[in-house]
Tab-separated table of C-alpha atoms in Angstrom:
chain	number	residue	atom	x	y	z
A	794	MET	CA	-24.226	-25.461	-22.417
A	795	ALA	CA	-27.221	-24.760	-25.115
A	796	SER	CA	-26.545	-28.061	-26.485
A	797	GLY	CA	-27.164	-29.579	-23.201
A	798	GLY	CA	-30.558	-27.380	-22.754
A	799	LEU	CA	-31.609	-28.974	-25.985
A	800	GLN	CA	-31.085	-32.443	-25.055
A	801	TYR	CA	-32.769	-31.907	-21.990
A	802	GLN	CA	-35.595	-30.200	-23.448
A	803	PHE	CA	-35.599	-33.027	-26.024
A	804	ALA	CA	-35.892	-35.419	-23.394
A	805	ARG	CA	-38.850	-34.032	-21.809
A	806	LEU	CA	-41.119	-34.498	-24.763
A	807	ASN	CA	-43.516	-37.209	-25.020
A	808	ILE	CA	-42.849	-39.808	-28.208
A	809	ALA	CA	-45.137	-38.428	-30.648
A	810	GLU	CA	-43.313	-34.664	-29.774
A	811	LYS	CA	-40.249	-36.048	-30.410
A	812	LEU	CA	-41.188	-37.851	-33.741
A	813	ILE	CA	-42.535	-34.101	-34.563
A	814	ALA	CA	-38.813	-32.416	-33.582
A	815	ILE	CA	-37.284	-35.111	-35.874
A	816	ASN	CA	-39.650	-34.736	-38.460
A	817	VAL	CA	-38.761	-30.871	-38.636
A	818	ALA	CA	-35.401	-31.162	-38.175
A	819	ILE	CA	-34.902	-33.782	-41.431
A	820	PHE	CA	-36.912	-31.541	-43.209
A	821	LEU	CA	-35.227	-28.496	-42.736
A	822	LEU	CA	-31.822	-30.418	-43.275
A	823	ALA	CA	-32.778	-31.878	-46.464
A	824	ASN	CA	-33.657	-28.600	-47.747
A	825	LEU	CA	-30.721	-26.745	-46.595
A	826	ILE	CA	-28.134	-28.869	-47.569
A	827	PRO	CA	-28.658	-29.180	-51.050
A	828	VAL	CA	-28.689	-25.245	-51.269
A	829	LEU	CA	-25.314	-24.850	-49.058
A	830	PHE	CA	-23.291	-27.861	-50.900
A	831	GLY	CA	-24.878	-27.221	-54.391
A	832	LEU	CA	-26.408	-30.498	-54.898
A	833	SER	CA	-29.721	-31.686	-55.862
A	834	SER	CA	-32.577	-32.125	-53.678
A	835	ASN	CA	-32.885	-35.520	-55.247
A	836	SER	CA	-29.659	-36.682	-54.435
A	837	ILE	CA	-30.578	-36.796	-50.960
A	838	LEU	CA	-33.792	-37.960	-50.949
A	839	THR	CA	-33.103	-40.977	-53.234
A	840	TRP	CA	-31.729	-42.582	-50.357
A	841	PHE	CA	-34.614	-42.497	-48.112
A	842	GLU	CA	-37.693	-42.061	-50.370
A	843	LEU	CA	-39.548	-45.537	-51.000
A	844	PRO	CA	-39.371	-46.938	-54.486
A	845	GLU	CA	-42.366	-49.026	-55.688
A	846	ASP	CA	-39.688	-51.252	-57.819
A	847	LEU	CA	-39.259	-54.426	-55.540
A	848	LEU	CA	-35.504	-54.486	-56.942
A	849	ARG	CA	-34.658	-51.065	-56.085
A	850	PHE	CA	-36.548	-51.710	-52.830
A	851	LEU	CA	-34.309	-54.545	-52.340
A	852	SER	CA	-31.031	-53.046	-52.865
A	853	LYS	CA	-32.422	-49.987	-49.801
A	854	PRO	CA	-34.762	-51.828	-47.503
A	855	TRP	CA	-34.346	-49.237	-44.839
A	856	THR	CA	-36.425	-47.013	-47.138
A	857	LEU	CA	-39.552	-49.063	-45.640
A	858	VAL	CA	-39.419	-46.850	-42.456
A	859	THR	CA	-36.972	-43.949	-43.717
A	860	TYR	CA	-39.711	-42.667	-46.210
A	861	ALA	CA	-41.755	-41.585	-43.379
A	862	PHE	CA	-39.051	-38.642	-42.235
A	863	ILE	CA	-39.339	-37.258	-45.620
A	864	HIS	CA	-41.958	-34.526	-46.993
A	865	ALA	CA	-42.376	-33.011	-50.239
A	866	GLY	CA	-43.044	-29.329	-49.101
A	867	PHE	CA	-44.542	-27.407	-46.120
A	868	GLY	CA	-47.775	-27.922	-46.634
A	869	HIS	CA	-47.146	-31.752	-46.531
A	870	ILE	CA	-45.217	-31.607	-43.290
A	871	PHE	CA	-47.292	-29.370	-41.351
A	872	TRP	CA	-50.803	-30.999	-41.719
A	873	ASN	CA	-48.982	-34.356	-40.989
A	874	MET	CA	-47.263	-33.075	-37.886
A	875	LEU	CA	-50.293	-31.174	-36.804
A	876	LEU	CA	-52.529	-34.430	-37.021
A	877	LEU	CA	-49.547	-36.706	-34.860
A	878	TYR	CA	-49.554	-33.877	-32.403
A	879	PHE	CA	-53.132	-33.864	-31.554
A	880	PHE	CA	-53.852	-37.510	-31.929
A	881	GLY	CA	-50.989	-38.397	-30.254
A	882	ARG	CA	-51.902	-36.489	-27.050
A	883	ILE	CA	-55.239	-38.761	-27.112
A	884	PHE	CA	-53.457	-41.636	-27.545
A	885	LEU	CA	-50.893	-41.378	-24.993
A	886	ASN	CA	-53.688	-40.222	-22.557
A	887	LEU	CA	-54.597	-43.963	-23.003
A	888	PHE	CA	-51.412	-45.877	-23.355
A	889	ASN	CA	-47.599	-45.917	-22.801
A	890	GLU	CA	-45.241	-44.634	-25.644
A	891	GLN	CA	-44.359	-48.437	-26.575
A	892	ARG	CA	-47.796	-48.986	-27.952
A	893	PHE	CA	-47.755	-45.675	-29.578
A	894	ILE	CA	-44.303	-46.957	-31.399
A	895	ALA	CA	-45.683	-50.275	-32.332
A	896	VAL	CA	-49.109	-48.556	-33.993
A	897	TYR	CA	-47.556	-45.682	-35.711
A	898	PHE	CA	-44.430	-47.584	-37.078
A	899	LEU	CA	-46.351	-50.878	-37.901
A	900	GLY	CA	-48.884	-48.222	-39.869
A	901	VAL	CA	-45.475	-46.752	-41.438
A	902	ILE	CA	-44.741	-50.513	-42.394
A	903	SER	CA	-47.909	-51.174	-43.579
A	904	GLY	CA	-48.636	-48.311	-45.856
A	905	GLY	CA	-45.299	-48.920	-47.592
A	906	LEU	CA	-46.046	-52.599	-48.114
A	907	LEU	CA	-49.367	-51.685	-49.887
A	908	PHE	CA	-47.924	-49.130	-51.804
A	909	MET	CA	-45.705	-51.513	-53.280
A	910	LEU	CA	-48.258	-54.044	-53.718
A	911	GLY	CA	-50.479	-51.864	-55.542
A	912	TYR	CA	-47.495	-50.826	-58.000
A	913	ASN	CA	-46.380	-54.406	-58.668
A	914	ILE	CA	-50.266	-56.132	-58.813
A	915	PHE	CA	-52.591	-53.601	-60.689
A	916	PRO	CA	-52.085	-53.347	-64.193
A	917	THR	CA	-53.178	-49.703	-64.718
A	918	LEU	CA	-49.836	-48.888	-62.223
A	919	SER	CA	-47.646	-51.243	-63.225
A	920	ASP	CA	-45.687	-49.455	-65.977
A	921	THR	CA	-46.041	-46.185	-63.681
A	922	ASN	CA	-42.189	-45.095	-61.599
A	923	ALA	CA	-43.335	-43.769	-58.550
A	924	VAL	CA	-41.698	-43.241	-54.949
A	925	LEU	CA	-43.290	-42.854	-51.405
A	926	LEU	CA	-42.753	-40.243	-48.944
A	927	GLY	CA	-44.207	-38.580	-45.830
A	928	ALA	CA	-45.719	-39.565	-42.387
A	929	SER	CA	-49.199	-40.194	-43.380
A	930	ALA	CA	-49.473	-43.870	-43.109
A	931	GLY	CA	-48.342	-43.692	-39.620
A	932	VAL	CA	-50.477	-40.528	-38.941
A	933	THR	CA	-53.639	-42.490	-40.027
A	934	SER	CA	-52.834	-45.165	-38.156
A	935	VAL	CA	-52.519	-43.729	-35.092
A	936	LEU	CA	-55.773	-41.566	-35.753
A	937	ILE	CA	-57.816	-44.809	-36.920
A	938	PHE	CA	-56.775	-46.557	-34.158
A	939	THR	CA	-57.861	-43.909	-31.949
A	940	CYS	CA	-61.010	-43.859	-33.664
A	941	ALA	CA	-61.794	-47.265	-33.430
A	942	TYR	CA	-60.943	-47.732	-29.818
A	943	ILE	CA	-62.496	-44.901	-28.288
A	944	PRO	CA	-65.386	-44.361	-30.980
A	945	ASN	CA	-67.812	-42.097	-28.811
A	946	GLN	CA	-65.877	-39.499	-27.723
A	947	GLU	CA	-66.090	-36.357	-29.479
A	948	ILE	CA	-63.652	-33.980	-30.139
A	949	ARG	CA	-64.249	-30.336	-31.507
A	950	ILE	CA	-63.545	-29.062	-34.918
A	951	ILE	CA	-64.006	-25.324	-35.357
A	952	PHE	CA	-67.711	-24.886	-34.371
A	953	PHE	CA	-69.140	-28.419	-34.090
A	954	ASN	CA	-68.243	-31.750	-32.069
A	955	ILE	CA	-67.782	-34.922	-33.958
A	956	LYS	CA	-67.688	-38.323	-32.540
A	957	LEU	CA	-64.192	-40.020	-33.344
A	958	TRP	CA	-66.101	-42.708	-35.201
A	959	GLN	CA	-67.456	-40.260	-37.464
A	960	LEU	CA	-64.183	-38.821	-38.171
A	961	GLY	CA	-62.540	-41.914	-39.068
A	962	ILE	CA	-65.304	-43.060	-41.336
A	963	PHE	CA	-64.583	-39.376	-42.931
A	964	VAL	CA	-60.796	-39.662	-43.680
A	965	ILE	CA	-61.508	-43.311	-44.936
A	966	LEU	CA	-63.936	-42.343	-47.442
A	967	LYS	CA	-62.012	-39.148	-48.533
A	968	ASP	CA	-58.800	-41.358	-49.128
A	969	VAL	CA	-60.903	-43.771	-50.842
A	970	LEU	CA	-62.458	-41.324	-53.049
A	971	THR	CA	-59.354	-39.937	-53.981
A	972	LEU	CA	-57.653	-43.067	-55.228
A	973	SER	CA	-60.529	-43.598	-56.946
A	974	MET	CA	-60.281	-40.189	-58.943
A	975	GLY	CA	-56.699	-41.095	-59.645
A	976	GLN	CA	-55.083	-38.365	-57.365
A	977	ASN	CA	-51.938	-39.431	-55.479
A	978	VAL	CA	-52.921	-42.955	-55.937
A	979	GLY	CA	-49.592	-43.720	-54.243
A	980	GLY	CA	-50.092	-41.625	-51.149
A	981	MET	CA	-53.790	-42.891	-50.819
A	982	LEU	CA	-52.508	-46.824	-50.885
A	983	ALA	CA	-50.004	-45.629	-47.838
A	984	HIS	CA	-53.068	-44.158	-46.201
A	985	ILE	CA	-55.370	-46.976	-46.607
A	986	GLY	CA	-52.487	-49.449	-45.561
A	987	GLY	CA	-51.948	-47.703	-42.356
A	988	ALA	CA	-55.956	-47.347	-41.611
A	989	ILE	CA	-56.119	-50.986	-41.880
A	990	LEU	CA	-53.426	-51.554	-39.344
A	991	GLY	CA	-54.564	-49.139	-36.811
A	992	TYR	CA	-58.349	-50.183	-36.895
A	993	VAL	CA	-57.186	-53.999	-36.482
A	994	TYR	CA	-54.870	-53.626	-34.089
A	995	ALA	CA	-57.480	-51.175	-32.153
A	996	ARG	CA	-60.112	-54.105	-32.696
A	997	GLN	CA	-57.699	-56.775	-31.582
A	998	LEU	CA	-56.495	-54.918	-28.630
A	999	MET	CA	-60.304	-54.699	-27.022
A	1000	LYS	CA	-60.489	-58.296	-27.482
A	1001	GLY	CA	-57.293	-58.753	-25.434
A	1002	THR	CA	-54.640	-59.277	-27.910
A	1003	ASP	CA	-51.994	-56.991	-28.581
A	1004	ILE	CA	-50.795	-57.752	-32.376
A	1005	GLY	CA	-47.789	-55.234	-31.638
A	1006	GLU	CA	-45.904	-56.840	-29.021
A	1007	GLY	CA	-43.437	-59.319	-30.754
A	1008	PHE	CA	-43.032	-55.424	-32.876
A	1009	ILE	CA	-41.616	-53.943	-29.340
A	1010	LYS	CA	-39.910	-57.009	-28.308
A	1011	LEU	CA	-38.084	-56.834	-31.606
A	1012	LEU	CA	-37.579	-52.813	-30.544
A	1013	SER	CA	-36.374	-53.333	-27.407
A	1014	TYR	CA	-33.832	-56.224	-28.134
A	1015	LEU	CA	-32.303	-54.331	-30.964
A	1016	GLY	CA	-31.810	-51.035	-28.473
A	1017	GLY	CA	-30.250	-53.366	-25.888
A	1018	LEU	CA	-27.761	-53.990	-28.337
A	1019	PHE	CA	-26.539	-50.474	-28.660
A	1020	ARG	CA	-27.034	-50.288	-24.965
A	1021	PRO	CA	-23.832	-49.549	-22.999
A	1022	ARG	CA	-23.211	-52.644	-20.631
A	1023	GLU	CA	-23.036	-52.256	-17.220
A	1024	LYS	CA	-19.931	-52.852	-15.380
A	1025	LYS	CA	-20.265	-55.585	-12.597
A	1026	GLY	CA	-18.655	-55.224	-9.166
A	1027	PRO	CA	-17.493	-58.393	-7.263
A	1028	LEU	CA	-19.881	-60.549	-6.137
A	1029	LYS	CA	-20.889	-60.515	-2.671
A	1030	THR	CA	-22.687	-63.163	-0.875
A	1031	VAL	CA	-26.079	-61.208	1.131
A	1032	TYR	CA	-28.157	-63.148	3.360
A	1033	LYS	CA	-32.023	-62.201	3.470
A	1034	LYS	CA	-34.586	-63.656	5.540
A	1035	ASN	CA	-37.269	-65.947	3.445
A	1036	THR	CA	-39.923	-63.309	2.792
A	1037	THR	CA	-39.959	-63.733	-0.980
A	1038	ARG	CA	-43.086	-65.943	-1.701
A	1039	ARG	CA	-45.357	-63.530	0.212
A	1040	THR	CA	-43.804	-60.496	-1.220
A	1041	SER	CA	-44.367	-62.288	-4.237
A	1042	ARG	CA	-48.142	-62.285	-3.810
A	1043	THR	CA	-48.241	-58.483	-2.343
A	1044	VAL	CA	-47.087	-57.653	-5.549
A	1045	ASP	CA	-49.507	-59.699	-8.244
A	1046	TYR	CA	-52.406	-58.826	-6.200
A	1047	ASP	CA	-51.716	-55.011	-6.210
A	1048	LYS	CA	-50.743	-55.553	-10.173
A	1049	GLU	CA	-54.101	-57.500	-10.696
A	1050	ALA	CA	-55.901	-54.924	-8.757
A	1051	HIS	CA	-54.530	-51.686	-10.592
A	1052	GLN	CA	-55.023	-53.404	-14.170
A	1053	ARG	CA	-58.550	-54.277	-13.267
A	1054	LYS	CA	-58.958	-50.632	-12.309
A	1055	ILE	CA	-57.310	-49.786	-15.736
A	1056	ASP	CA	-59.308	-51.993	-17.664
A	1057	SER	CA	-62.539	-50.865	-15.848
A	1058	ILE	CA	-61.796	-47.649	-16.938
A	1059	LEU	CA	-60.806	-48.297	-20.505
A	1060	ASP	CA	-64.319	-50.186	-20.972
A	1061	LYS	CA	-66.030	-47.136	-19.686
A	1062	ILE	CA	-64.288	-44.674	-22.384
A	1063	SER	CA	-65.358	-47.515	-25.304
A	1064	LYS	CA	-68.626	-47.444	-24.039
A	1065	SER	CA	-69.418	-43.846	-22.971
A	1066	GLY	CA	-66.402	-41.525	-24.641
A	1067	TYR	CA	-63.462	-40.179	-22.696
A	1068	GLU	CA	-65.394	-37.419	-21.385
A	1069	SER	CA	-67.528	-39.586	-19.465
A	1070	LEU	CA	-64.554	-39.982	-16.710
A	1071	SER	CA	-64.219	-38.166	-13.531
A	1072	GLN	CA	-61.399	-36.254	-13.094
A	1073	ALA	CA	-60.194	-38.797	-10.785
A	1074	GLU	CA	-59.742	-41.523	-13.303
A	1075	LYS	CA	-58.753	-39.443	-15.872
A	1076	ASP	CA	-55.642	-38.539	-13.508
A	1077	PHE	CA	-55.205	-42.366	-12.524
A	1078	LEU	CA	-55.075	-43.510	-16.170
A	1079	PHE	CA	-52.381	-40.837	-17.191
A	1080	LYS	CA	-50.329	-41.858	-14.339
A	1081	ALA	CA	-50.704	-45.334	-15.281
A	1082	GLY	CA	-49.846	-44.967	-18.604
A	1083	LYS	CA	-46.254	-42.616	-17.763
A	1084	GLU	CA	-45.718	-45.524	-15.164
A	1085	ASP	CA	-46.183	-48.452	-18.054
C-alpha cells in the first residue's frame, strides 16, 4: 500500500522534481550505507564520482553521468536542488520534459568533459589528483539556458527584481572569478562547461535548430530496448472508407496552426518577458508543454 502510494506520488512529479527526489534518495543512501555496514564513505563514492585521469575514466565511463547524482554534503545538495526546482519550473512552463532532460544531461556531460580536459591540458592542474561530483553542471546548464532564452523575464530575489540576463551574467562572472582565484577549480570548470552548453542550446533553438534532438532520440531508443513488448493478437482485416487524405490534411493544418501560436508566444516572451503574456497565453503554453 505504502509502496504503491510512493510510486503514485513519484509518477505525479515533473521531471525536475523527480531528479530532486532521486538525488536526495541517493544522498541519504550514500551516507547511511557506510554507517550501517561499517564501510568507508569512499568505498561507494569511488564507483560514481568522475576522475580527472583519462585511464581511470575509461575503466568506468558511466561516471560521466553518475557523478551528477553524488554530493559532498548537505549544503552542496541543498543549493543545487533549490536552483533545480526553481529554474525547472520556469523551464517546464516553456518546454516539454524531453527537452529539459536534453539540456540537463548534456550540461552534465559537457561539464564533466571540460573538467577532464582542464586537468589534462593546463600545466598547473596536470599533476593534481581530483574528482568531480554534484549536479551543478546540469543545474547551471538549465539556469543559463533559461536566462538566454527569456533574458528579459524578471524574477524577484528577496527585496528586488532582476532580469534573467543579469542573473546569468552574475553566475558566469562568479564562476570565472572563483576559478581565477584557484578555488574549487574542478567544480568551476564543470559549471562553465554546463553554462556554455545551456547558452549555445538556447541560442541555436531560437534560430530553429535543436542541438539536443539526436540525444533525445538516443534516449528514446535506449528506453525502448527495456520496455516490454506488447503481445499482438491475431491479424484482422478491416475495411475503411478512403478518408485518409482529407483527415491527414486536416491534422497537418491543425498542427501548423498550433505550432504557429506557440512560436508567436515564445517570440513575445523573448522580446518582452514571460510576465507580458496574458493568462490565456500562459495557460495555452503550459498545456502545450504537457502535450508534447
